[in-house]
XYZ file of C-alpha atoms in Angstrom:
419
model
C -10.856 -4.610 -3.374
C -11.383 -4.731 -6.912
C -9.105 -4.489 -10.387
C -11.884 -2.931 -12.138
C -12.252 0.978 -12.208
C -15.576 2.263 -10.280
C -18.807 1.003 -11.476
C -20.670 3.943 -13.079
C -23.171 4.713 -10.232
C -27.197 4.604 -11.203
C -28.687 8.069 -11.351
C -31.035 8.283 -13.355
C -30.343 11.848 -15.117
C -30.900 12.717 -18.638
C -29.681 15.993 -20.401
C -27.217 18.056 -19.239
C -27.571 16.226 -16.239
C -26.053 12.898 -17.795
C -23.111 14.636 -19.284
C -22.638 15.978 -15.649
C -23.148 12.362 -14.123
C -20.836 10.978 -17.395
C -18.064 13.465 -16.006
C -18.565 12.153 -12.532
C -18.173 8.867 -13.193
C -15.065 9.516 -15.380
C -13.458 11.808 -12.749
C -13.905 9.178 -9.902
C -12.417 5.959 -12.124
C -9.833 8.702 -13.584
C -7.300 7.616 -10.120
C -7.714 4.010 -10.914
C -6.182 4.231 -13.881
C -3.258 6.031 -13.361
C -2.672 3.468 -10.974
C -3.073 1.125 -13.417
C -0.719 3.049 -15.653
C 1.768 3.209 -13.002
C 1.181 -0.883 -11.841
C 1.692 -1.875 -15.597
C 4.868 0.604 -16.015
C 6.464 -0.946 -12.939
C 5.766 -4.426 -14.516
C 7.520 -3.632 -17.968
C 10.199 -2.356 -15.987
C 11.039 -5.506 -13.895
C 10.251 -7.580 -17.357
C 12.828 -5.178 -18.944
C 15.058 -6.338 -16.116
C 14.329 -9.211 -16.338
C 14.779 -9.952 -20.043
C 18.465 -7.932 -19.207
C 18.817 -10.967 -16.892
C 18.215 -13.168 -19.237
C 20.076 -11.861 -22.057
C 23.184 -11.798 -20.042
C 23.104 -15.603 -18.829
C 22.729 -16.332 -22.362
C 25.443 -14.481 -23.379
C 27.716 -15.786 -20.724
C 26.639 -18.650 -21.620
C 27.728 -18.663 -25.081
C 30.802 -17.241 -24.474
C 31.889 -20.120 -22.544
C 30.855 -22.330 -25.073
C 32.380 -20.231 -27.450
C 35.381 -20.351 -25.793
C 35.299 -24.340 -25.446
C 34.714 -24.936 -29.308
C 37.908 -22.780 -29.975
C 40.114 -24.816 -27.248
C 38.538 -27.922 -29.178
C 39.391 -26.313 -32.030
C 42.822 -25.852 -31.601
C 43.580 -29.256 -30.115
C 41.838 -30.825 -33.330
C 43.731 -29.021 -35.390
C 47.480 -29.968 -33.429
C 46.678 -33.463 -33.660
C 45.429 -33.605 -37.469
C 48.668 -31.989 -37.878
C 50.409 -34.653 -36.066
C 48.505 -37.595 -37.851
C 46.977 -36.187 -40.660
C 45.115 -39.918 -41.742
C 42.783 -39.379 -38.605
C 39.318 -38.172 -39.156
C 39.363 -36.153 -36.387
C 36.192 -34.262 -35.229
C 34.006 -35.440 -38.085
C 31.471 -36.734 -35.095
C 30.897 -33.606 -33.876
C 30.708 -31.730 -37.415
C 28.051 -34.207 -37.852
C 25.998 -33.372 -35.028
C 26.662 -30.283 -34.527
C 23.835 -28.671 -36.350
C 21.085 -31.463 -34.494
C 22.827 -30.042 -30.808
C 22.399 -26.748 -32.047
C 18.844 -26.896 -32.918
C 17.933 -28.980 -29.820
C 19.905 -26.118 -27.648
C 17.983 -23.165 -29.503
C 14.250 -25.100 -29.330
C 15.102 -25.358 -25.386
C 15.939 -22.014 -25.081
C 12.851 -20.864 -26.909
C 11.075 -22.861 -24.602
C 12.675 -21.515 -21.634
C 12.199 -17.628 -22.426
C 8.753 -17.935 -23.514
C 7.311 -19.940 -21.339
C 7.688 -20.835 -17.633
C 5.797 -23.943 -15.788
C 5.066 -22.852 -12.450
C 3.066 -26.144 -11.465
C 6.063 -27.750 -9.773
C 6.813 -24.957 -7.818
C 6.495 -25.391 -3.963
C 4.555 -22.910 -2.883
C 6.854 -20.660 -0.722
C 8.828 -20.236 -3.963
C 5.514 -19.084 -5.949
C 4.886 -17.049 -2.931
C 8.325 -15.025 -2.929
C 7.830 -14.735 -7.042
C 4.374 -13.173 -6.346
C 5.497 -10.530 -3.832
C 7.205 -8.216 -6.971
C 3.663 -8.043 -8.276
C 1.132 -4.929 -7.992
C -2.233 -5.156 -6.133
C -3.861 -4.959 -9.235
C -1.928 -7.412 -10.883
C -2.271 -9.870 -7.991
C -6.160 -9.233 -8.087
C -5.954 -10.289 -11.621
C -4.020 -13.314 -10.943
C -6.210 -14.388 -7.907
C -9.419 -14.251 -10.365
C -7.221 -16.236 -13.186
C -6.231 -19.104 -10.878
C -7.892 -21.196 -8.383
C -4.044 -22.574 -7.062
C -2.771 -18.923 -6.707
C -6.538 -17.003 -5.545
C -8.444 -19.977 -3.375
C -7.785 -20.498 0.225
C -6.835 -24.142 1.380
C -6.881 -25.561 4.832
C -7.662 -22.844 6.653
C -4.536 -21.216 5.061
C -4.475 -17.684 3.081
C -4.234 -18.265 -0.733
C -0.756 -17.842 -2.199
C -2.174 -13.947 -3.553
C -2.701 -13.161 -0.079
C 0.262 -14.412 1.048
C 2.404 -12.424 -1.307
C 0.327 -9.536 -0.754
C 1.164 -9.680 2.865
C 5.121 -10.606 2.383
C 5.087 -7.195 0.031
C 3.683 -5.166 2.308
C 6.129 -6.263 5.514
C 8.956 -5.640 3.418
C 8.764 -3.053 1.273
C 6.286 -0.581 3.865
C 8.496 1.523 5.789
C 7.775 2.338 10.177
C 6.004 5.512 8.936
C 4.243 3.718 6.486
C 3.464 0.697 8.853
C 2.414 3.245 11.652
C -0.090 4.814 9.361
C -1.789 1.675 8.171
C -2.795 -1.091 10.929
C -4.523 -3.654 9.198
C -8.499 -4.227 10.566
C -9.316 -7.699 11.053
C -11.686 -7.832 8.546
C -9.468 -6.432 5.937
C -7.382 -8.569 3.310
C -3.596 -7.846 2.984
C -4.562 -7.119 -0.598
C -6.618 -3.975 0.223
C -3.628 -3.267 2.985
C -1.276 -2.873 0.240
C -3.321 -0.897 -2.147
C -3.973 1.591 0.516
C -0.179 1.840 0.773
C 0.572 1.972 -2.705
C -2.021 4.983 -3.213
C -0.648 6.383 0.251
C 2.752 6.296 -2.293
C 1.371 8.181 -4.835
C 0.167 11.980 -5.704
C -2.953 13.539 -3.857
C -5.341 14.070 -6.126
C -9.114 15.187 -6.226
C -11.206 12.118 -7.453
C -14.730 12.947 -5.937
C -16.023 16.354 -7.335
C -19.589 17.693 -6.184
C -20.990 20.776 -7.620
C -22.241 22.679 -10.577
C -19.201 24.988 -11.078
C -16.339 22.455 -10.223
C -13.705 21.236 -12.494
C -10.099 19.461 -13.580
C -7.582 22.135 -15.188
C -6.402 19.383 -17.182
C -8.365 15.930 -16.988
C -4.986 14.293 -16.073
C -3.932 15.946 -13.612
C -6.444 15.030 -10.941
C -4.488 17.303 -7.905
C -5.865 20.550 -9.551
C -9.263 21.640 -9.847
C -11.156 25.194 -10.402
C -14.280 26.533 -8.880
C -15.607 28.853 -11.723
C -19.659 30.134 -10.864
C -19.244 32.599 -14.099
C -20.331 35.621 -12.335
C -18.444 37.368 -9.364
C -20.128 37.261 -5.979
C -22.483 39.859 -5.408
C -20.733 42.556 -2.692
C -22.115 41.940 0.538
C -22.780 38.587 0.600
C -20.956 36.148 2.810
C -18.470 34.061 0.998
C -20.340 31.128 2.748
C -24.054 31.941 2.232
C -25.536 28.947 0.445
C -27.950 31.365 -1.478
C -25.057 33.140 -3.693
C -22.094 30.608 -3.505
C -21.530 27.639 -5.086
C -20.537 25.632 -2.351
C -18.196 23.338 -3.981
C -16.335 20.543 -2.629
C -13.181 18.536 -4.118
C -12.201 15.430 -1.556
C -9.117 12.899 -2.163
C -11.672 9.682 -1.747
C -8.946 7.271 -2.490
C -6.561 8.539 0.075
C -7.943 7.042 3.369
C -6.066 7.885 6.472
C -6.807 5.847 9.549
C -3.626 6.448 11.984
C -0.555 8.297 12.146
C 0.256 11.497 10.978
C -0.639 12.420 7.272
C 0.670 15.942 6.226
C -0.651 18.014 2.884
C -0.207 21.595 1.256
C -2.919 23.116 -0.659
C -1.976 26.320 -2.615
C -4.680 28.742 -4.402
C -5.165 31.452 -6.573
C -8.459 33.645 -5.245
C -7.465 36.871 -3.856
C -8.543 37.880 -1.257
C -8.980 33.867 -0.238
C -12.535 32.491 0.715
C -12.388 28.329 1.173
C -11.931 25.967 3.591
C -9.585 22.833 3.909
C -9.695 20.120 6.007
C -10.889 16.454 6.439
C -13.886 14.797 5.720
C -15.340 10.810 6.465
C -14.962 8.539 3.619
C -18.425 9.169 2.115
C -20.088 7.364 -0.594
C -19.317 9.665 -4.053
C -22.412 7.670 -5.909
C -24.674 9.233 -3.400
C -24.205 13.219 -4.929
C -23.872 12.513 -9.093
C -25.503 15.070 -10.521
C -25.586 17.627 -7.096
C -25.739 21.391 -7.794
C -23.691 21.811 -4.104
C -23.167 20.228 -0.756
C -22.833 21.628 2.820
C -20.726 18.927 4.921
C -19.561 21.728 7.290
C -21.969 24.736 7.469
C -20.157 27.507 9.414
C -22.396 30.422 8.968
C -24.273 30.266 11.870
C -27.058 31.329 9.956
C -27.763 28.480 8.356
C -29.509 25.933 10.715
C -28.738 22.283 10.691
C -31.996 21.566 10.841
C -32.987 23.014 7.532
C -34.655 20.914 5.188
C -32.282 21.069 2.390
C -28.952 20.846 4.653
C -30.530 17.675 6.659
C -31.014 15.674 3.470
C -27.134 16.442 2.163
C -26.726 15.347 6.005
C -28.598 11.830 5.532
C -26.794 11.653 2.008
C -23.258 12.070 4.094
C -24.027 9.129 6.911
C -25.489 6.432 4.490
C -21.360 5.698 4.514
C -21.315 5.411 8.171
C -18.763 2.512 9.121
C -17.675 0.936 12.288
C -14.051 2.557 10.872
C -15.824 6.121 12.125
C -14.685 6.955 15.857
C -15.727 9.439 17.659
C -17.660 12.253 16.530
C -15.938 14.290 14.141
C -16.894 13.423 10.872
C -16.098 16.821 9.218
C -13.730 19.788 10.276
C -12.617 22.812 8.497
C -10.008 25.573 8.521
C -11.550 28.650 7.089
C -9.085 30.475 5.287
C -10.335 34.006 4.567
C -8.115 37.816 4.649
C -8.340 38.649 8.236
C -10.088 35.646 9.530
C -9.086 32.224 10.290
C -11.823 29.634 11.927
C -12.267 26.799 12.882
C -15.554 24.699 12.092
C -16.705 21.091 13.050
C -20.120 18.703 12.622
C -20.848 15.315 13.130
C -23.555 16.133 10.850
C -26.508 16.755 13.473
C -24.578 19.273 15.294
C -22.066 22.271 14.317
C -19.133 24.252 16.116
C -17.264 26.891 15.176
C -14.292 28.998 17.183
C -11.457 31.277 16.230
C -8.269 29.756 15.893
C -5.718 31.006 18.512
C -2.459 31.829 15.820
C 0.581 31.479 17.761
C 1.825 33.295 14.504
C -0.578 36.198 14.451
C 1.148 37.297 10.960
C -0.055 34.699 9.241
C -3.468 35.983 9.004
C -4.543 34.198 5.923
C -2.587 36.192 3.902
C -0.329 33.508 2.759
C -1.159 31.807 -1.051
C 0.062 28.942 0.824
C -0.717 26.427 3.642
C -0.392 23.453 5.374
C -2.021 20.646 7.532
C -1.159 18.352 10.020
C -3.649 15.603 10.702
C -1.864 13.511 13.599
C -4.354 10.263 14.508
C -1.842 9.176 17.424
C -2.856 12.237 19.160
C -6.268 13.024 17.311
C -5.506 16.436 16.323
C -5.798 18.813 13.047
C -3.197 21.420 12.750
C -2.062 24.666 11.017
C 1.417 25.258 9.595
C 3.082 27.417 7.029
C 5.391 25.495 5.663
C 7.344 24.088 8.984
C 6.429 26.757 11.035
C 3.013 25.213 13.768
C 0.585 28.310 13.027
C -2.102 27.080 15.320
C -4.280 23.986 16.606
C -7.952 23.662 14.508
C -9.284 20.541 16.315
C -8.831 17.874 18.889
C -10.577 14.654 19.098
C -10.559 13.224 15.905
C -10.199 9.428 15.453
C -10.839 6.786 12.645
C -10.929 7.187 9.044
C -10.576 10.599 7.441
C -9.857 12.413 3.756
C -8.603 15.479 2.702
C -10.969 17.951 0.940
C -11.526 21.494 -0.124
C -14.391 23.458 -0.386
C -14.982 27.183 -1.989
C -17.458 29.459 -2.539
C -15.551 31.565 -5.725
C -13.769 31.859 -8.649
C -10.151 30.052 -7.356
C -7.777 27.268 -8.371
C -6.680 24.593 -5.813
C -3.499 22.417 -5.803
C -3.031 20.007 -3.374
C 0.333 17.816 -2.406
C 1.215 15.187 0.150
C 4.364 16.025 1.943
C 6.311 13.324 2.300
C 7.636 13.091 6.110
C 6.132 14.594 9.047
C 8.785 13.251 11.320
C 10.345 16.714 12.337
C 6.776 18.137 13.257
């Protein structure tokens, strides 16, 4: 894990070609920092509610004092009346302006500045869990006391980390992200807190593939310029632009995970589906990519298609069961497919609709991707439309790819408990 945004990869281009690798590299840091912007707005929030906090102690605080000076007051003023030779209160008249500035430097002192060093450490721990993964990351690298390990113990960060995620993750939540052994509880909860927030597009590959609006990441356009030629499949290589939009960030690996994609093309030529985690730095600057080829006449073994192939395993992980690194639900006016590779070998099949009026014809779908039982699956809306593929298992992302002129919106839907 890291609280920097994405290093800009090394690609060599020049020209055109390093305004295209300069928009890559600003698309894939663009999700860090809106989660940045969202850590830091959930910060001045609690420091808002805090300072409220604050602000009312003080002012209860005064008010009883207030209300002591006036009984002290009054009683002053009853027994000057009663011996009026006494100097009463002229003691605390005196000192009254010392007490005050003493009381003021203290509380000064107290709202602007907070020693932590003689805190036991279970106390710093429960402080620590309100944080942000980004913010704890940050306060790991700023402290040795609060980042280093000691005795063979997790580091207070890493504690917290792990106390935030037990309490705050809900059994969906939990069920969807079992911690590896190898993994920190720091990356554990910034997987959950991007599993919390919007689906959006962060790794774009191809020529003709773009945001609507830069900050809105969930959104992108295919747009080759010209229409496709009449007669040529939708998924021929040689007149498509075989564009591809996956949500890198948003790493499933168990559980059921449940999105909606909604598009504009009519009639509709594109596939959905999930995808491996693959390394983004490995295709700046690529005209297209094939990570599914369904047209059976394009042969895996083809020069071109085998290197995009090599490019997609160099992010082979021991987090990859099984496989099925890649399957698709073609989603085309009369025809819906199903296509799957684990990138040396391809299969394709028509789905079975149990709702044969569903046809494609929809502007809308959705997908199911259920890791407890290892399957993909087709709805419209809640309605099951039809199995795509069995046997899936380990890590997977969404993605879309199309082959014309189209807008694509994509959104996580919340709970799949019903389905």
């Amino acid at each position: 894990m890291s609280g920097a945004p994405p290093p800009p990869p090394s690609d060599g281009a020049s020209g055109s070609g390093s305004a295209e690798a300069a928009a890559a590299r600003a698309a894939a840091a663009l999700p860090w920092y809106q989660s940045r912007v969202s850590g830091l707005e959930w910060r001045v929030r609690t420091l808002m509610t805090e300072n409220r906090a604050l602000r009312d102690r003080i002012l209860l605080a005064l008010e009883a004092e207030t209300g002591d000076l006036r009984s002290e007051n009054d009683d002053l003023r009853r027994r000057q009346a009663r011996d009026p030779d006494q100097p009463y209160g002229s003691k605390r008249e005196n000192s009254a302006p010392q007490e005050a500035d003493e009381s003021a430097k203290k509380l000064k002192t107290t709202a602007s500045y907070i020693d932590m060093s003689s805190f036991d450490d279970d106390l710093i721990v429960n402080t620590l869990s309100f944080l942000a993964s980004d913010d704890l990351i940050s306060l790991a690298r700023a402290s040795k006391r609060f980042g280093q390990s000691r005795q063979d113990q997790p580091s207070l960060v890493e504690r917290a980390a792990s106390r935030a995620f037990a309490e705050s993750a809900s059994d969906e939540e939990m069920a969807q992200l079992p911690k590896y052994a190898d993994e920190s509880h720091l990356e554990l909860l910034r997987h959950l807190e991007i599993g919390r927030s919007e689906l959006g597009f962060d790794l774009l590959i191809g020529n003709f593939l773009r945001y609507e609006n830069p900050l809105v990441t969930s959104k992108v356009k295919i747009d080759p310029g010209d229409p496709r030629p009449l007669g040529i499949d939708p998924r021929d290589p040689q007149g498509n632009p075989q564009c591809i939009a996956v949500c890198r960030s948003n790493v499933m690996r168990a559980g059921k995970h449940f999105a909606n994609v909604k598009y504009s093309n009519k009639p509709p030529y594109f596939d959905m589906g999930v995808i491996r985690p693959i390394d983004g730095r490995q295709f700046v600057g690529a005209s297209k990519c094939f990570p599914c080829p369904a047209n059976r006449a394009i042969c895996l073994k083809d020069d071109a298609i085998a290197r995009y192939h090599s490019q997609l395993l160099a992010a082979k992980s021991d987090r990859w069961k099984g496989n099925v690194h890649c399957v698709t639900y073609y989603h085309g006016e009369g025809e819906c497919d199903a296509t799957w590779t684990d990138w040396d070998t391809c299969g394709n099949e028509i789905l079975e609709l149990e709702d044969e009026a569903f046809e494609g014809k929809r502007n809308s779908f959705d997908l199911l991707l259920d890791l407890g039982e290892g399957t993909l699956s087709l709805y419209d809306g809640r309605k099951y439309v039809g199995l795509v593929k069995d046997g899936l298992a380990g890590e997977y992302c969404w993605f879309v790819e199309g082959y014309n002129t189209a807008t694509y919106t994509i959104t996580r839907v919340p709970s799949t408990a019903d389905r």
